Tab-separated table of C-alpha atoms in Angstrom:
chain	number	residue	atom	x	y	z
A	1	MET	CA	4.165	5.734	29.664
A	2	ASN	CA	4.999	9.366	29.436
A	3	ASP	CA	2.999	12.056	27.605
A	4	GLU	CA	5.309	11.974	24.571
A	5	MET	CA	4.564	8.338	23.849
A	6	SER	CA	8.192	7.961	22.631
A	7	PRO	CA	8.680	4.521	21.161
A	8	ASP	CA	11.056	2.243	23.032
A	9	ASP	CA	13.634	0.512	20.780
A	10	SER	CA	12.576	-2.800	22.263
A	11	TRP	CA	8.868	-2.421	21.489
A	12	ALA	CA	7.340	-5.070	19.237
A	13	LEU	CA	5.288	-4.071	16.166
A	14	GLU	CA	2.075	-4.915	17.976
A	15	THR	CA	2.991	-2.438	20.771
A	16	LEU	CA	4.086	0.327	18.325
A	17	ALA	CA	0.805	-0.050	16.481
A	18	ILE	CA	-1.070	0.791	19.656
A	19	ARG	CA	1.210	3.199	21.484
A	20	ALA	CA	3.564	5.008	19.051
A	21	GLY	CA	2.883	8.504	17.751
A	22	HIS	CA	0.343	9.847	20.217
A	23	ARG	CA	1.392	12.961	22.078
A	24	ARG	CA	-1.124	13.642	24.833
A	25	THR	CA	-2.570	17.173	25.023
A	26	HIS	CA	-3.083	19.170	28.254
A	27	GLU	CA	-6.416	17.266	28.570
A	28	GLN	CA	-4.424	14.046	29.312
A	29	GLU	CA	-6.758	11.988	27.051
A	30	HIS	CA	-6.189	8.191	26.880
A	31	GLY	CA	-7.544	7.777	23.309
A	32	GLU	CA	-6.145	9.734	20.324
A	33	PRO	CA	-8.129	12.908	19.789
A	34	ILE	CA	-9.408	14.308	16.420
A	35	PHE	CA	-8.633	17.915	15.541
A	36	PRO	CA	-11.192	18.808	12.854
A	37	THR	CA	-9.986	22.345	12.380
A	38	SER	CA	-8.755	24.136	9.326
A	39	SER	CA	-6.495	26.593	11.140
A	40	PHE	CA	-4.874	27.395	14.497
A	41	VAL	CA	-4.890	30.446	16.726
A	42	TYR	CA	-1.826	32.266	18.134
A	43	GLY	CA	-1.327	34.370	21.202
A	44	SER	CA	0.336	37.153	19.321
A	45	ALA	CA	1.299	38.378	15.869
A	46	ALA	CA	4.929	37.563	16.725
A	47	GLU	CA	4.110	33.951	17.522
A	48	ALA	CA	2.169	33.627	14.280
A	49	ALA	CA	5.145	35.025	12.382
A	50	ARG	CA	7.563	32.603	14.011
A	51	LYS	CA	5.404	29.571	13.201
A	52	PHE	CA	4.617	30.579	9.662
A	53	GLY	CA	8.295	31.306	9.106
A	54	GLY	CA	9.384	28.004	10.536
A	55	GLU	CA	11.336	29.514	13.361
A	56	GLU	CA	9.097	27.834	15.931
A	57	ARG	CA	7.533	24.412	15.724
A	58	GLY	CA	3.745	24.348	15.777
A	59	ASN	CA	0.589	24.060	13.684
A	60	VAL	CA	-0.127	26.488	10.886
A	61	TYR	CA	-2.828	25.116	8.563
A	62	SER	CA	-4.400	21.703	8.347
A	63	ARG	CA	-3.333	21.278	4.747
A	64	PHE	CA	0.130	20.423	6.029
A	65	THR	CA	0.083	20.608	9.866
A	66	ASN	CA	-2.577	18.841	11.831
A	67	PRO	CA	-2.074	17.011	15.128
A	68	THR	CA	-4.321	14.069	14.242
A	69	VAL	CA	-2.528	13.524	10.927
A	70	HIS	CA	0.830	13.731	12.646
A	71	THR	CA	-0.166	11.062	15.021
A	72	PHE	CA	-0.883	8.674	12.136
A	73	GLU	CA	2.347	9.692	10.439
A	74	ARG	CA	4.445	9.065	13.474
A	75	ARG	CA	2.804	5.691	14.186
A	76	LEU	CA	3.165	4.419	10.588
A	77	ALA	CA	6.818	5.553	10.365
A	78	ALA	CA	7.495	3.645	13.631
A	79	LEU	CA	5.922	0.459	12.210
A	80	GLU	CA	7.909	0.717	8.912
A	81	GLY	CA	11.124	1.659	10.622
A	82	GLY	CA	11.317	4.934	8.758
A	83	GLU	CA	12.621	8.295	9.782
A	84	ARG	CA	9.502	10.080	8.664
A	85	CYS	CA	6.068	9.576	7.118
A	86	VAL	CA	4.025	12.044	4.977
A	87	ALA	CA	0.259	11.266	4.760
A	88	THR	CA	-1.724	12.041	1.600
A	89	SER	CA	-5.294	12.016	0.456
A	90	SER	CA	-5.020	8.680	-1.326
A	91	GLY	CA	-2.533	6.007	-2.290
A	92	MET	CA	-2.356	7.475	-5.789
A	93	ALA	CA	-1.703	10.908	-4.241
A	94	ALA	CA	1.189	9.310	-2.408
A	95	ILE	CA	2.751	8.138	-5.691
A	96	LEU	CA	2.048	11.501	-7.384
A	97	SER	CA	3.595	13.497	-4.528
A	98	THR	CA	6.714	11.263	-4.488
A	99	VAL	CA	7.441	11.606	-8.195
A	100	LEU	CA	6.695	15.360	-8.253
A	101	ALA	CA	9.004	15.853	-5.293
A	102	LEU	CA	11.961	13.781	-6.487
A	103	LEU	CA	11.949	13.824	-10.268
A	104	GLN	CA	11.985	16.392	-13.006
A	105	ALA	CA	11.617	16.662	-16.785
A	106	GLY	CA	14.175	14.389	-18.462
A	107	ASP	CA	14.375	11.914	-15.601
A	108	GLU	CA	13.297	8.335	-16.035
A	109	ILE	CA	11.542	5.666	-13.972
A	110	VAL	CA	11.964	1.900	-14.291
A	111	ALA	CA	8.879	0.120	-13.022
A	112	SER	CA	7.476	-3.303	-12.909
A	113	ARG	CA	4.862	-4.337	-15.530
A	114	SER	CA	2.880	-5.768	-12.723
A	115	LEU	CA	1.429	-2.514	-11.334
A	116	PHE	CA	-2.067	-1.360	-10.413
A	117	GLY	CA	-3.748	0.006	-13.539
A	118	SER	CA	-4.074	3.555	-12.235
A	119	THR	CA	-0.318	3.634	-11.432
A	120	VAL	CA	0.463	2.733	-15.019
A	121	SER	CA	-1.907	5.518	-16.290
A	122	LEU	CA	-0.340	8.041	-13.926
A	123	PHE	CA	3.186	7.175	-15.126
A	124	ASP	CA	2.341	7.040	-18.833
A	125	LYS	CA	-0.308	9.725	-19.340
A	126	TYR	CA	0.466	12.310	-16.799
A	127	PHE	CA	4.164	12.006	-15.869
A	128	GLY	CA	4.818	11.412	-19.568
A	129	LYS	CA	3.359	14.863	-20.313
A	130	LEU	CA	5.843	16.328	-17.797
A	131	GLY	CA	8.807	14.768	-19.617
A	132	ILE	CA	9.289	11.887	-17.157
A	133	ALA	CA	9.523	8.624	-19.089
A	134	THR	CA	8.758	5.178	-17.690
A	135	CYS	CA	10.222	1.778	-18.814
A	136	TYR	CA	8.507	-1.377	-17.680
A	137	VAL	CA	10.200	-4.742	-16.931
A	138	GLU	CA	9.254	-8.089	-15.541
A	139	LEU	CA	9.006	-7.798	-11.784
A	140	SER	CA	11.177	-10.790	-10.736
A	141	ASP	CA	13.790	-10.413	-13.498
A	142	LEU	CA	16.671	-8.568	-11.843
A	143	ALA	CA	18.708	-8.630	-15.056
A	144	ALA	CA	15.862	-6.826	-16.885
A	145	TRP	CA	15.752	-4.103	-14.196
A	146	GLU	CA	19.550	-3.561	-14.550
A	147	ALA	CA	19.436	-3.510	-18.322
A	148	ALA	CA	16.629	-0.923	-18.358
A	149	ILE	CA	18.477	1.563	-16.245
A	150	THR	CA	20.022	4.555	-18.067
A	151	PRO	CA	22.083	7.534	-16.803
A	152	ARG	CA	18.749	9.429	-16.527
A	153	THR	CA	17.078	6.811	-14.252
A	154	ARG	CA	16.223	8.281	-10.909
A	155	LEU	CA	13.601	5.939	-9.545
A	156	LEU	CA	12.838	2.214	-9.485
A	157	PHE	CA	9.214	1.448	-8.549
A	158	ALA	CA	7.629	-1.909	-7.748
A	159	GLU	CA	4.688	-3.541	-6.016
A	160	THR	CA	5.717	-6.758	-4.253
A	161	PRO	CA	3.670	-8.904	-4.052
A	162	SER	CA	2.035	-7.724	-7.269
A	163	ASN	CA	-1.611	-7.074	-7.934
A	164	PRO	CA	-3.213	-9.501	-8.686
A	165	LEU	CA	-0.710	-12.309	-9.535
A	166	SER	CA	1.300	-12.257	-6.314
A	167	GLU	CA	4.589	-11.940	-8.100
A	168	VAL	CA	7.590	-11.118	-5.849
A	169	VAL	CA	10.908	-9.399	-6.360
A	170	ASP	CA	14.042	-9.660	-4.267
A	171	ILE	CA	13.884	-6.224	-2.618
A	172	ALA	CA	17.475	-6.339	-1.192
A	173	ALA	CA	18.929	-7.216	-4.521
A	174	LEU	CA	16.840	-4.573	-6.344
A	175	ALA	CA	17.907	-1.961	-3.838
A	176	GLU	CA	21.535	-2.863	-4.488
A	177	ILE	CA	20.940	-2.400	-8.206
A	178	ALA	CA	19.209	0.970	-7.694
A	179	HIS	CA	21.883	2.335	-5.392
A	180	ARG	CA	24.706	1.234	-7.611
A	181	HIS	CA	23.154	3.375	-10.328
A	182	GLU	CA	22.504	6.302	-7.909
A	183	ALA	CA	18.710	5.825	-8.117
A	184	LEU	CA	16.039	5.428	-5.444
A	185	LEU	CA	13.961	2.382	-4.838
A	186	ALA	CA	10.216	2.788	-3.944
A	187	ILE	CA	8.232	-0.241	-2.895
A	188	ASP	CA	4.403	-0.305	-2.748
A	189	ASN	CA	3.851	-2.218	0.454
A	190	CYS	CA	0.024	-1.992	0.297
A	191	PHE	CA	-0.650	-5.776	0.107
A	192	LEU	CA	1.527	-6.791	3.052
A	193	THR	CA	1.806	-3.733	5.302
A	194	PRO	CA	4.653	-3.512	7.876
A	195	ALA	CA	3.013	-6.440	9.775
A	196	LEU	CA	4.278	-8.797	7.038
A	197	GLN	CA	7.109	-6.964	5.198
A	198	LYS	CA	9.432	-4.046	5.949
A	199	PRO	CA	10.998	-2.890	2.688
A	200	LEU	CA	13.144	-0.167	4.374
A	201	THR	CA	15.035	-2.827	6.434
A	202	LEU	CA	15.760	-4.651	3.131
A	203	GLY	CA	17.297	-1.552	1.522
A	204	ALA	CA	14.422	0.312	-0.103
A	205	ASP	CA	14.388	4.128	0.166
A	206	LEU	CA	10.675	4.737	0.096
A	207	VAL	CA	7.584	2.762	1.048
A	208	ILE	CA	4.248	3.697	-0.546
A	209	HIS	CA	0.879	2.934	1.064
A	210	SER	CA	-2.719	3.119	0.104
A	211	ALA	CA	-3.959	3.467	3.688
A	212	THR	CA	-7.445	2.788	2.240
A	213	LYS	CA	-6.586	-0.879	2.270
A	214	TYR	CA	-5.230	-2.906	5.174
A	215	LEU	CA	-3.982	0.024	7.285
A	216	ASP	CA	-7.617	0.942	7.780
A	217	GLY	CA	-8.877	-2.633	7.414
A	218	GLN	CA	-12.608	-1.922	7.307
A	219	GLY	CA	-13.165	-0.021	4.039
A	220	ARG	CA	-14.157	3.172	5.757
A	221	ALA	CA	-11.903	5.885	4.308
A	222	VAL	CA	-9.445	6.818	1.520
A	223	GLY	CA	-5.913	7.869	2.195
A	224	GLY	CA	-2.248	7.253	1.521
A	225	ALA	CA	1.237	7.644	2.843
A	226	VAL	CA	4.900	7.706	1.966
A	227	VAL	CA	7.537	6.493	4.478
A	228	GLY	CA	11.291	6.804	4.240
A	229	HIS	CA	14.316	8.961	5.077
A	230	ASP	CA	13.854	12.571	6.191
A	231	LYS	CA	15.843	13.911	3.226
A	232	GLU	CA	13.421	12.585	0.612
A	233	LEU	CA	10.368	13.010	2.781
A	234	GLU	CA	11.047	16.688	3.325
A	235	GLU	CA	10.636	17.120	-0.521
A	236	VAL	CA	7.452	15.086	-0.514
A	237	PHE	CA	6.144	17.167	2.358
A	238	GLY	CA	6.796	20.246	0.275
A	239	VAL	CA	4.553	18.954	-2.507
A	240	VAL	CA	1.746	18.171	-0.070
A	241	ARG	CA	2.135	21.552	1.593
A	242	THR	CA	2.091	23.474	-1.713
A	243	CYS	CA	-0.141	21.331	-3.945
A	244	GLY	CA	-2.613	20.210	-1.264
A	245	PRO	CA	-3.168	16.470	-1.656
A	246	CYS	CA	-3.478	16.208	2.143
A	247	LEU	CA	-5.152	13.712	4.428
A	248	SER	CA	-8.227	14.768	6.408
A	249	PRO	CA	-7.957	14.642	10.239
A	250	PHE	CA	-10.980	12.306	10.461
A	251	ASN	CA	-9.503	9.799	8.033
A	252	ALA	CA	-6.179	10.024	9.780
A	253	TRP	CA	-7.877	9.120	13.035
A	254	LEU	CA	-9.595	6.139	11.408
A	255	PHE	CA	-6.274	4.898	10.031
A	256	THR	CA	-4.588	5.344	13.426
A	257	LYS	CA	-7.284	3.266	15.114
A	258	GLY	CA	-6.951	0.705	12.241
A	259	LEU	CA	-3.280	0.240	12.928
A	260	GLU	CA	-4.030	-0.964	16.505
A	261	THR	CA	-5.420	-4.290	15.107
A	262	LEU	CA	-3.224	-4.537	12.026
A	263	SER	CA	-1.047	-7.378	13.143
A	264	LEU	CA	-3.984	-9.480	14.326
A	265	ARG	CA	-5.941	-8.878	11.219
A	266	MET	CA	-3.117	-9.684	8.849
A	267	ARG	CA	-2.416	-12.981	10.522
A	268	ALA	CA	-6.082	-13.938	10.219
A	269	HIS	CA	-6.219	-12.745	6.605
A	270	CYS	CA	-3.166	-14.835	5.733
A	271	GLU	CA	-4.598	-17.976	7.452
A	272	ASN	CA	-7.858	-17.738	5.438
A	273	ALA	CA	-6.103	-16.938	2.193
A	274	GLN	CA	-3.628	-19.801	2.485
A	275	THR	CA	-6.407	-22.367	3.050
A	276	LEU	CA	-8.578	-20.875	0.326
A	277	ALA	CA	-5.702	-20.964	-2.190
A	278	GLY	CA	-5.189	-24.684	-1.546
A	279	TRP	CA	-8.893	-25.396	-1.941
A	280	LEU	CA	-9.024	-23.373	-5.248
A	281	GLN	CA	-5.937	-25.216	-6.509
A	282	ALA	CA	-7.757	-28.525	-6.172
A	283	HIS	CA	-10.975	-27.370	-7.847
A	284	PRO	CA	-11.507	-28.822	-11.293
A	285	ALA	CA	-12.857	-25.532	-12.782
A	286	VAL	CA	-9.711	-23.607	-11.782
A	287	ALA	CA	-6.774	-23.688	-14.174
A	288	ARG	CA	-4.289	-21.858	-12.008
A	289	VAL	CA	-3.962	-20.132	-8.684
A	290	HIS	CA	-1.647	-17.155	-8.142
A	291	TYR	CA	-0.608	-16.949	-4.491
A	292	SER	CA	2.959	-16.798	-3.174
A	293	GLY	CA	1.993	-18.946	-0.199
A	294	LEU	CA	1.689	-22.023	-2.471
A	295	ALA	CA	4.830	-24.147	-2.893
A	296	GLU	CA	4.290	-24.122	-6.639
A	297	HIS	CA	4.541	-20.368	-6.907
A	298	PRO	CA	7.781	-19.483	-8.763
A	299	GLN	CA	8.919	-17.019	-5.985
A	300	HIS	CA	7.610	-18.990	-3.008
A	301	GLU	CA	11.006	-19.406	-1.393
A	302	LEU	CA	11.828	-15.721	-1.922
A	303	ALA	CA	8.516	-14.697	-0.376
A	304	ARG	CA	9.244	-16.884	2.625
A	305	ARG	CA	12.630	-15.166	3.133
A	306	GLN	CA	11.600	-11.565	2.884
A	307	GLN	CA	8.009	-11.725	4.187
A	308	SER	CA	6.531	-12.930	7.477
A	309	GLY	CA	3.292	-13.892	5.769
A	310	PHE	CA	1.874	-14.232	2.209
A	311	GLY	CA	-0.934	-11.741	2.445
A	312	ALA	CA	-4.624	-11.996	1.611
A	313	VAL	CA	-4.860	-11.251	-2.114
A	314	LEU	CA	-4.861	-14.100	-4.582
A	315	GLY	CA	-5.779	-14.536	-8.225
A	316	PHE	CA	-7.176	-17.622	-9.864
A	317	GLU	CA	-7.881	-18.357	-13.504
A	318	VAL	CA	-10.926	-20.241	-14.558
A	319	LYS	CA	-11.454	-22.194	-17.739
A	320	GLY	CA	-13.711	-20.368	-20.168
A	321	GLY	CA	-12.445	-16.831	-20.260
A	322	ARG	CA	-14.476	-13.766	-19.417
A	323	GLU	CA	-17.853	-15.449	-19.579
A	324	ALA	CA	-16.849	-18.109	-17.108
A	325	ALA	CA	-15.131	-15.604	-14.796
A	326	TRP	CA	-18.214	-13.305	-14.773
A	327	SER	CA	-20.482	-16.269	-14.059
A	328	VAL	CA	-18.436	-17.206	-11.002
A	329	ILE	CA	-18.470	-13.646	-9.714
A	330	ASP	CA	-22.205	-13.198	-10.402
A	331	ALA	CA	-23.045	-16.466	-8.603
A	332	THR	CA	-21.653	-15.129	-5.307
A	333	ARG	CA	-24.243	-14.000	-2.727
A	334	MET	CA	-21.975	-12.971	0.264
A	335	LEU	CA	-18.688	-11.812	-1.395
A	336	SER	CA	-18.613	-8.130	-2.260
A	337	ILE	CA	-18.163	-7.456	-5.995
A	338	THR	CA	-15.874	-4.418	-5.789
A	339	GLY	CA	-12.502	-3.305	-6.950
A	340	ASN	CA	-11.408	-2.432	-3.429
A	341	LEU	CA	-9.485	-4.732	-1.123
A	342	GLY	CA	-8.013	-4.759	2.431
A	343	ASP	CA	-11.415	-5.075	4.049
A	344	VAL	CA	-12.560	-7.493	6.714
A	345	LYS	CA	-15.165	-8.325	4.062
A	346	THR	CA	-13.995	-10.614	1.260
A	347	THR	CA	-14.052	-8.874	-2.102
A	348	ILE	CA	-14.023	-10.307	-5.620
A	349	THR	CA	-13.441	-8.639	-9.018
A	350	HIS	CA	-12.530	-9.259	-12.621
A	351	PRO	CA	-9.212	-7.320	-13.059
A	352	ALA	CA	-9.299	-7.271	-16.871
A	353	THR	CA	-12.421	-5.138	-16.844
A	354	THR	CA	-12.115	-3.199	-13.534
A	355	THR	CA	-8.807	-2.504	-11.754
A	356	HIS	CA	-6.767	-3.004	-14.927
A	357	GLY	CA	-9.529	-2.157	-17.407
A	358	ARG	CA	-7.810	1.063	-18.661
A	359	LEU	CA	-4.772	-0.812	-19.784
A	360	SER	CA	-4.314	-1.606	-23.490
A	361	GLN	CA	-4.617	-5.231	-24.548
A	362	PRO	CA	-0.825	-5.564	-24.996
A	363	GLN	CA	-0.315	-4.106	-21.543
A	364	LYS	CA	-2.737	-6.550	-20.023
A	365	GLU	CA	-1.020	-9.421	-21.799
A	366	ALA	CA	2.416	-8.281	-20.620
A	367	ALA	CA	1.098	-8.021	-17.037
A	368	GLY	CA	-0.530	-11.436	-17.171
A	369	ILE	CA	-4.103	-10.021	-16.830
A	370	GLY	CA	-6.139	-12.604	-18.737
A	371	GLU	CA	-9.942	-12.655	-19.308
A	372	GLY	CA	-10.369	-15.748	-17.111
A	373	LEU	CA	-8.546	-14.167	-14.139
A	374	ILE	CA	-10.478	-13.456	-10.924
A	375	ARG	CA	-9.082	-11.601	-7.934
A	376	VAL	CA	-10.162	-12.377	-4.419
A	377	ALA	CA	-9.100	-10.314	-1.392
A	378	VAL	CA	-9.860	-12.799	1.380
A	379	GLY	CA	-11.546	-11.243	4.402
A	380	LEU	CA	-12.211	-12.428	7.841
A	381	GLU	CA	-15.570	-14.206	7.482
A	382	ALA	CA	-15.774	-17.915	8.316
A	383	LEU	CA	-13.718	-19.764	5.728
A	384	ASP	CA	-16.481	-22.284	5.124
A	385	ASP	CA	-18.792	-19.514	4.109
A	386	ILE	CA	-16.285	-18.032	1.722
A	387	ARG	CA	-15.609	-21.370	0.082
A	388	ARG	CA	-19.362	-22.153	-0.223
A	389	ASP	CA	-19.996	-18.787	-1.880
A	390	LEU	CA	-17.285	-19.374	-4.441
A	391	ALA	CA	-18.358	-22.966	-4.983
A	392	ARG	CA	-21.731	-21.826	-6.324
A	393	GLY	CA	-20.208	-20.553	-9.497
A	394	LEU	CA	-17.163	-22.828	-9.703
A	395	ASP	CA	-19.139	-26.022	-9.301
A	396	ALA	CA	-21.373	-25.013	-12.190
A	397	LEU	CA	-18.284	-24.764	-14.444
A	398	ALA	CA	-16.846	-28.020	-13.477
């Protein structure tokens, strides 16, 4: 291995996750270093002028150039198969930076109804004030996507699988629609990560990540990233450089170390989630389970084709509405009641009053967020312990 850590074209994802992106310093360190510095020193005024002016590559200011952040960016770009990655302070900052970089007043977005609640608020409340309108369609209905596109449409945006119903869209077909209308396609790949799905290889132009989730994997830090082609990413980088929604070096280091175990973790998450989904499906207190790994899921075959795993997030509906759902959640003793996910610890939440609580009632109904819906992000504890914890509340309803 040379000091540049240049990825070999034949490297597997597991190898890239451990080796890609790190450029050893003169200290010849084996582990990736952290550079907790705000600025960088130059040998002369002329050198400073060259680097500030872009005539010479090098670090300028950690708002937009930091070696630790660059290591994370290069590694994630390698995993997703992208030309470039720009890291941000959060997943929402990644979406914000992307739209600010690539759209302007008068442009339009077509997005899935099945989006994270904060994404909907960002699109409607804040981008709306800037003159960027958003139209929402059913995630899996390709005809609806096509019908919603106008001459002003510049971006198609989707989460697949969706949160928390595990709905899936055909990425390759959606990319073809977007490109035929000269629009870009952005896919939020937070739930699957490049370990299970690579949207860029399916035709997407941009991949959005909340690194807070599975890229970290242990609930330690908040961050985000955008991956794609250099042309679009240069514009996103400009927003981060100017507006400042940057990733801290320490968080970047945590995410880089998290990537090393990503493939192993995602396989274990999927195994636990698949078994738990089957168990929930058979429980008399459960009306329906939403998980694309189940044969009964309407997009199960599509998910099998474009994903190498079904992920760890599932939703299930209990009979009895909010009161019943809250009773199941409150009966747990081990599961963490929190809106976050992607952790080695199993988390549980009531989407209608937490992650999607800011949506209007019509928006919730359109997105399938009912009062009896519970979301579980299945962690890496012993499966028997997860089942036993959920059974406390479910058995009381049966």
